mmCIF file of N, CA and C in Angstrom:
data_model
loop_
_atom_site.group_PDB
_atom_site.id
_atom_site.type_symbol
_atom_site.label_atom_id
_atom_site.label_comp_id
_atom_site.label_asym_id
_atom_site.label_seq_id
_atom_site.Cartn_x
_atom_site.Cartn_y
_atom_site.Cartn_z
ATOM 1 N N GLU A 24 9.419 -14.083 5.166
ATOM 2 C CA GLU A 24 8.286 -13.620 5.933
ATOM 3 C C GLU A 24 7.489 -12.617 5.109
ATOM 4 N N THR A 25 6.206 -12.526 5.410
ATOM 5 C CA THR A 25 5.356 -11.597 4.677
ATOM 6 C C THR A 25 4.522 -10.749 5.626
ATOM 7 N N ALA A 26 4.138 -9.602 5.135
ATOM 8 C CA ALA A 26 3.202 -8.726 5.840
ATOM 9 C C ALA A 26 2.153 -8.313 4.835
ATOM 10 N N ILE A 27 0.909 -8.244 5.268
ATOM 11 C CA ILE A 27 -0.188 -7.856 4.386
ATOM 12 C C ILE A 27 -0.737 -6.521 4.858
ATOM 13 N N PHE A 28 -0.753 -5.550 3.956
ATOM 14 C CA PHE A 28 -1.347 -4.250 4.227
ATOM 15 C C PHE A 28 -2.655 -4.194 3.461
ATOM 16 N N ARG A 29 -3.758 -4.088 4.186
ATOM 17 C CA ARG A 29 -5.087 -4.104 3.567
ATOM 18 C C ARG A 29 -5.816 -2.827 3.959
ATOM 19 N N ILE A 30 -6.416 -2.179 2.984
ATOM 20 C CA ILE A 30 -7.221 -1.009 3.286
ATOM 21 C C ILE A 30 -8.583 -1.137 2.623
ATOM 22 N N ILE A 31 -9.534 -0.452 3.206
ATOM 23 C CA ILE A 31 -10.900 -0.409 2.682
ATOM 24 C C ILE A 31 -11.152 1.008 2.195
ATOM 25 N N GLY A 32 -11.667 1.120 1.000
ATOM 26 C CA GLY A 32 -11.911 2.441 0.436
ATOM 27 C C GLY A 32 -13.268 2.518 -0.204
ATOM 28 N N GLN A 33 -13.486 3.623 -0.861
ATOM 29 C CA GLN A 33 -14.709 3.786 -1.634
ATOM 30 C C GLN A 33 -14.361 4.553 -2.888
ATOM 31 N N PRO A 34 -14.944 4.180 -4.021
ATOM 32 C CA PRO A 34 -14.608 4.864 -5.270
ATOM 33 C C PRO A 34 -15.246 6.242 -5.345
ATOM 34 N N PHE A 35 -14.686 7.059 -6.217
ATOM 35 C CA PHE A 35 -15.349 8.324 -6.511
ATOM 36 C C PHE A 35 -16.736 8.015 -7.044
ATOM 37 N N SER A 36 -17.688 8.850 -6.769
ATOM 38 C CA SER A 36 -19.045 8.604 -7.244
ATOM 39 C C SER A 36 -19.144 8.696 -8.762
ATOM 40 N N ASP A 37 -18.253 9.442 -9.383
ATOM 41 C CA ASP A 37 -18.328 9.599 -10.837
ATOM 42 C C ASP A 37 -17.229 8.837 -11.574
ATOM 43 N N ALA A 38 -16.573 7.889 -10.914
ATOM 44 C CA ALA A 38 -15.490 7.131 -11.547
ATOM 45 C C ALA A 38 -15.747 5.636 -11.447
ATOM 46 N N ASP A 39 -15.244 4.910 -12.416
ATOM 47 C CA ASP A 39 -15.375 3.457 -12.392
ATOM 48 C C ASP A 39 -14.429 2.825 -11.380
ATOM 49 N N SER A 40 -13.251 3.433 -11.186
ATOM 50 C CA SER A 40 -12.297 2.914 -10.218
ATOM 51 C C SER A 40 -11.430 4.048 -9.694
ATOM 52 N N VAL A 41 -10.767 3.774 -8.577
ATOM 53 C CA VAL A 41 -9.852 4.738 -7.955
ATOM 54 C C VAL A 41 -8.541 4.019 -7.696
ATOM 55 N N SER A 42 -7.452 4.643 -8.065
ATOM 56 C CA SER A 42 -6.118 4.108 -7.843
ATOM 57 C C SER A 42 -5.407 4.993 -6.825
ATOM 58 N N ILE A 43 -4.905 4.376 -5.756
ATOM 59 C CA ILE A 43 -4.200 5.124 -4.717
ATOM 60 C C ILE A 43 -2.755 4.633 -4.687
ATOM 61 N N PRO A 44 -1.833 5.411 -5.260
ATOM 62 C CA PRO A 44 -0.426 5.005 -5.280
ATOM 63 C C PRO A 44 0.178 4.942 -3.881
ATOM 64 N N VAL A 45 1.167 4.059 -3.736
ATOM 65 C CA VAL A 45 1.896 3.888 -2.482
ATOM 66 C C VAL A 45 3.328 4.357 -2.696
ATOM 67 N N ILE A 46 3.837 5.135 -1.747
ATOM 68 C CA ILE A 46 5.240 5.543 -1.750
ATOM 69 C C ILE A 46 5.979 4.616 -0.799
ATOM 70 N N PHE A 47 6.988 3.913 -1.313
ATOM 71 C CA PHE A 47 7.804 3.020 -0.496
ATOM 72 C C PHE A 47 9.054 3.761 -0.057
ATOM 73 N N GLY A 48 9.403 3.617 1.212
ATOM 74 C CA GLY A 48 10.599 4.243 1.747
ATOM 75 C C GLY A 48 11.242 3.337 2.768
ATOM 76 N N GLY A 49 12.010 3.918 3.654
ATOM 77 C CA GLY A 49 12.698 3.153 4.684
ATOM 78 C C GLY A 49 14.125 2.838 4.276
ATOM 79 N N THR A 50 14.791 2.036 5.087
ATOM 80 C CA THR A 50 16.194 1.706 4.841
ATOM 81 C C THR A 50 16.357 0.472 3.956
ATOM 82 N N ALA A 51 15.316 -0.329 3.807
ATOM 83 C CA ALA A 51 15.378 -1.505 2.934
ATOM 84 C C ALA A 51 15.181 -1.084 1.484
ATOM 85 N N GLU A 52 15.793 -1.815 0.570
ATOM 86 C CA GLU A 52 15.693 -1.496 -0.849
ATOM 87 C C GLU A 52 14.728 -2.460 -1.538
ATOM 88 N N LYS A 53 13.728 -1.876 -2.201
ATOM 89 C CA LYS A 53 12.741 -2.669 -2.932
ATOM 90 C C LYS A 53 13.445 -3.418 -4.067
ATOM 91 N N GLY A 54 13.141 -4.698 -4.196
ATOM 92 C CA GLY A 54 13.778 -5.528 -5.208
ATOM 93 C C GLY A 54 15.058 -6.186 -4.746
ATOM 94 N N VAL A 55 15.629 -5.685 -3.647
ATOM 95 C CA VAL A 55 16.837 -6.275 -3.073
ATOM 96 C C VAL A 55 16.512 -6.918 -1.729
ATOM 97 N N ASP A 56 15.934 -6.135 -0.817
ATOM 98 C CA ASP A 56 15.612 -6.615 0.529
ATOM 99 C C ASP A 56 14.186 -7.134 0.650
ATOM 100 N N TYR A 57 13.307 -6.677 -0.222
ATOM 101 C CA TYR A 57 11.903 -7.088 -0.165
ATOM 102 C C TYR A 57 11.262 -6.952 -1.532
ATOM 103 N N GLU A 58 10.126 -7.606 -1.696
ATOM 104 C CA GLU A 58 9.289 -7.487 -2.880
ATOM 105 C C GLU A 58 7.914 -7.012 -2.437
ATOM 106 N N ALA A 59 7.251 -6.271 -3.283
ATOM 107 C CA ALA A 59 5.883 -5.809 -3.020
ATOM 108 C C ALA A 59 4.991 -6.334 -4.137
ATOM 109 N N SER A 60 3.814 -6.817 -3.767
ATOM 110 C CA SER A 60 2.906 -7.391 -4.761
ATOM 111 C C SER A 60 2.278 -6.337 -5.667
ATOM 112 N N ALA A 61 2.299 -5.082 -5.250
ATOM 113 C CA ALA A 61 1.726 -3.996 -6.053
ATOM 114 C C ALA A 61 2.308 -2.675 -5.571
ATOM 115 N N ASP A 62 2.094 -1.636 -6.358
ATOM 116 C CA ASP A 62 2.566 -0.305 -5.953
ATOM 117 C C ASP A 62 1.413 0.677 -5.803
ATOM 118 N N ARG A 63 0.186 0.125 -5.753
ATOM 119 C CA ARG A 63 -0.997 0.961 -5.563
ATOM 120 C C ARG A 63 -2.160 0.103 -5.090
ATOM 121 N N PHE A 64 -3.086 0.734 -4.409
ATOM 122 C CA PHE A 64 -4.359 0.113 -4.047
ATOM 123 C C PHE A 64 -5.377 0.554 -5.086
ATOM 124 N N ILE A 65 -6.223 -0.377 -5.547
ATOM 125 C CA ILE A 65 -7.226 -0.052 -6.560
ATOM 126 C C ILE A 65 -8.600 -0.479 -6.056
ATOM 127 N N PHE A 66 -9.548 0.450 -6.121
ATOM 128 C CA PHE A 66 -10.918 0.192 -5.699
ATOM 129 C C PHE A 66 -11.856 0.426 -6.867
ATOM 130 N N ASN A 67 -12.925 -0.358 -6.919
ATOM 131 C CA ASN A 67 -13.978 -0.116 -7.896
ATOM 132 C C ASN A 67 -15.314 -0.372 -7.222
ATOM 133 N N LYS A 68 -16.382 -0.285 -7.967
ATOM 134 C CA LYS A 68 -17.718 -0.403 -7.365
ATOM 135 C C LYS A 68 -17.972 -1.768 -6.745
ATOM 136 N N GLU A 69 -17.319 -2.814 -7.256
ATOM 137 C CA GLU A 69 -17.519 -4.157 -6.723
ATOM 138 C C GLU A 69 -16.494 -4.540 -5.658
ATOM 139 N N THR A 70 -15.327 -3.918 -5.691
ATOM 140 C CA THR A 70 -14.245 -4.287 -4.788
ATOM 141 C C THR A 70 -13.800 -3.073 -3.998
ATOM 142 N N LEU A 71 -14.149 -3.040 -2.714
ATOM 143 C CA LEU A 71 -13.788 -1.904 -1.864
ATOM 144 C C LEU A 71 -12.647 -2.216 -0.910
ATOM 145 N N THR A 72 -12.046 -3.405 -1.041
ATOM 146 C CA THR A 72 -10.901 -3.790 -0.229
ATOM 147 C C THR A 72 -9.771 -4.213 -1.149
ATOM 148 N N ASP A 73 -8.556 -3.771 -0.848
ATOM 149 C CA ASP A 73 -7.401 -4.196 -1.624
ATOM 150 C C ASP A 73 -6.234 -4.404 -0.673
ATOM 151 N N SER A 74 -5.277 -5.224 -1.093
ATOM 152 C CA SER A 74 -4.131 -5.567 -0.249
ATOM 153 C C SER A 74 -2.835 -5.456 -1.028
ATOM 154 N N ILE A 75 -1.774 -5.153 -0.312
ATOM 155 C CA ILE A 75 -0.415 -5.231 -0.838
ATOM 156 C C ILE A 75 0.358 -6.144 0.104
ATOM 157 N N ILE A 76 1.035 -7.131 -0.466
ATOM 158 C CA ILE A 76 1.814 -8.079 0.321
ATOM 159 C C ILE A 76 3.292 -7.723 0.179
ATOM 160 N N ILE A 77 3.952 -7.566 1.318
ATOM 161 C CA ILE A 77 5.388 -7.300 1.368
ATOM 162 C C ILE A 77 6.074 -8.599 1.774
ATOM 163 N N SER A 78 6.983 -9.073 0.945
ATOM 164 C CA SER A 78 7.737 -10.297 1.234
ATOM 165 C C SER A 78 9.201 -9.924 1.442
ATOM 166 N N THR A 79 9.695 -10.176 2.651
ATOM 167 C CA THR A 79 11.091 -9.860 2.958
ATOM 168 C C THR A 79 11.978 -11.025 2.542
ATOM 169 N N ARG A 80 13.193 -10.721 2.197
ATOM 170 C CA ARG A 80 14.144 -11.765 1.799
ATOM 171 C C ARG A 80 14.919 -12.305 2.982
ATOM 172 N N GLN A 81 15.081 -11.468 4.035
ATOM 173 C CA GLN A 81 15.833 -11.905 5.207
ATOM 174 C C GLN A 81 15.374 -11.110 6.422
ATOM 175 N N LEU A 82 15.109 -11.806 7.517
ATOM 176 C CA LEU A 82 14.735 -11.139 8.764
ATOM 177 C C LEU A 82 15.981 -10.835 9.587
ATOM 178 N N GLY A 83 15.828 -9.943 10.549
ATOM 179 C CA GLY A 83 16.910 -9.632 11.467
ATOM 180 C C GLY A 83 17.975 -8.711 10.907
ATOM 181 N N THR A 84 17.673 -8.003 9.836
ATOM 182 C CA THR A 84 18.659 -7.107 9.231
ATOM 183 C C THR A 84 18.665 -5.729 9.872
ATOM 184 N N GLY A 85 17.601 -5.417 10.631
ATOM 185 C CA GLY A 85 17.490 -4.087 11.211
ATOM 186 C C GLY A 85 16.977 -3.045 10.224
ATOM 187 N N LYS A 86 16.659 -3.469 9.015
ATOM 188 C CA LYS A 86 16.154 -2.541 8.013
ATOM 189 C C LYS A 86 14.646 -2.400 8.143
ATOM 190 N N THR A 87 14.115 -1.343 7.549
ATOM 191 C CA THR A 87 12.674 -1.098 7.583
ATOM 192 C C THR A 87 12.175 -0.768 6.181
ATOM 193 N N VAL A 88 10.902 -1.032 5.976
ATOM 194 C CA VAL A 88 10.217 -0.553 4.773
ATOM 195 C C VAL A 88 9.019 0.249 5.263
ATOM 196 N N SER A 89 8.821 1.414 4.684
ATOM 197 C CA SER A 89 7.683 2.235 5.067
ATOM 198 C C SER A 89 6.780 2.418 3.853
ATOM 199 N N LEU A 90 5.505 2.541 4.126
ATOM 200 C CA LEU A 90 4.509 2.753 3.082
ATOM 201 C C LEU A 90 3.689 3.968 3.456
ATOM 202 N N SER A 91 3.439 4.827 2.495
ATOM 203 C CA SER A 91 2.516 5.938 2.706
ATOM 204 C C SER A 91 1.688 6.094 1.436
ATOM 205 N N LEU A 92 0.475 6.560 1.620
ATOM 206 C CA LEU A 92 -0.467 6.669 0.516
ATOM 207 C C LEU A 92 -0.451 8.058 -0.093
ATOM 208 N N GLN A 93 -0.593 8.127 -1.410
ATOM 209 C CA GLN A 93 -0.783 9.388 -2.108
ATOM 210 C C GLN A 93 -2.278 9.494 -2.388
ATOM 211 N N ILE A 94 -3.004 10.119 -1.473
ATOM 212 C CA ILE A 94 -4.453 10.215 -1.592
ATOM 213 C C ILE A 94 -4.806 11.183 -2.725
ATOM 214 N N PRO A 95 -5.587 10.723 -3.712
ATOM 215 C CA PRO A 95 -5.978 11.619 -4.803
ATOM 216 C C PRO A 95 -6.820 12.790 -4.288
ATOM 217 N N GLU A 96 -6.651 13.933 -4.901
ATOM 218 C CA GLU A 96 -7.433 15.104 -4.515
ATOM 219 C C GLU A 96 -8.925 14.807 -4.679
ATOM 220 N N GLY A 97 -9.689 15.142 -3.668
ATOM 221 C CA GLY A 97 -11.120 14.920 -3.699
ATOM 222 C C GLY A 97 -11.561 13.554 -3.208
ATOM 223 N N TYR A 98 -10.603 12.635 -2.960
ATOM 224 C CA TYR A 98 -10.985 11.314 -2.467
ATOM 225 C C TYR A 98 -11.383 11.432 -1.005
ATOM 226 N N PRO A 99 -12.487 10.806 -0.601
ATOM 227 C CA PRO A 99 -12.998 10.976 0.767
ATOM 228 C C PRO A 99 -12.240 10.141 1.796
ATOM 229 N N ALA A 100 -10.963 10.415 1.964
ATOM 230 C CA ALA A 100 -10.154 9.682 2.941
ATOM 231 C C ALA A 100 -10.392 10.246 4.330
ATOM 232 N N GLU A 101 -10.626 9.355 5.284
ATOM 233 C CA GLU A 101 -10.874 9.789 6.660
ATOM 234 C C GLU A 101 -9.585 10.144 7.379
ATOM 235 N N GLN A 102 -8.475 9.530 6.969
ATOM 236 C CA GLN A 102 -7.203 9.830 7.598
ATOM 237 C C GLN A 102 -6.075 9.529 6.616
ATOM 238 N N ILE A 103 -4.937 10.154 6.845
ATOM 239 C CA ILE A 103 -3.755 9.851 6.049
ATOM 240 C C ILE A 103 -3.085 8.649 6.701
ATOM 241 N N TRP A 104 -2.691 7.714 5.894
ATOM 242 C CA TRP A 104 -2.215 6.433 6.396
ATOM 243 C C TRP A 104 -0.744 6.249 6.076
ATOM 244 N N ASN A 105 0.030 5.880 7.075
ATOM 245 C CA ASN A 105 1.443 5.553 6.912
ATOM 246 C C ASN A 105 1.728 4.331 7.770
ATOM 247 N N ALA A 106 2.645 3.483 7.327
ATOM 248 C CA ALA A 106 3.009 2.294 8.093
ATOM 249 C C ALA A 106 4.488 2.041 7.925
ATOM 250 N N GLU A 107 5.093 1.418 8.943
ATOM 251 C CA GLU A 107 6.485 1.035 8.854
ATOM 252 C C GLU A 107 6.619 -0.390 9.340
ATOM 253 N N LEU A 108 7.397 -1.181 8.611
ATOM 254 C CA LEU A 108 7.593 -2.596 8.909
ATOM 255 C C LEU A 108 9.077 -2.851 9.152
ATOM 256 N N PRO A 109 9.459 -3.222 10.376
ATOM 257 C CA PRO A 109 10.862 -3.589 10.625
ATOM 258 C C PRO A 109 11.102 -5.047 10.252
ATOM 259 N N PHE A 110 12.297 -5.357 9.767
ATOM 260 C CA PHE A 110 12.650 -6.756 9.542
ATOM 261 C C PHE A 110 14.140 -6.951 9.622
#
């Protein structure tokens, strides 16, 4: 099974691109219980939407994976974003 986490951002006005790292947590182990397509969201002047796909290896384990963003200082984020996915 897969879950898609998609966010919309905007780049710094003085930068070509912005990279927003993701912190993975929860009781599931990355590389064992699930795979992630990326470990950061990247925005540039042409692309203001990015996605990370989480692919679980087995459902019904009772484990969770959580994602939280490390918002760069000065980035115009409207809210701090965290998500948790049970599987």
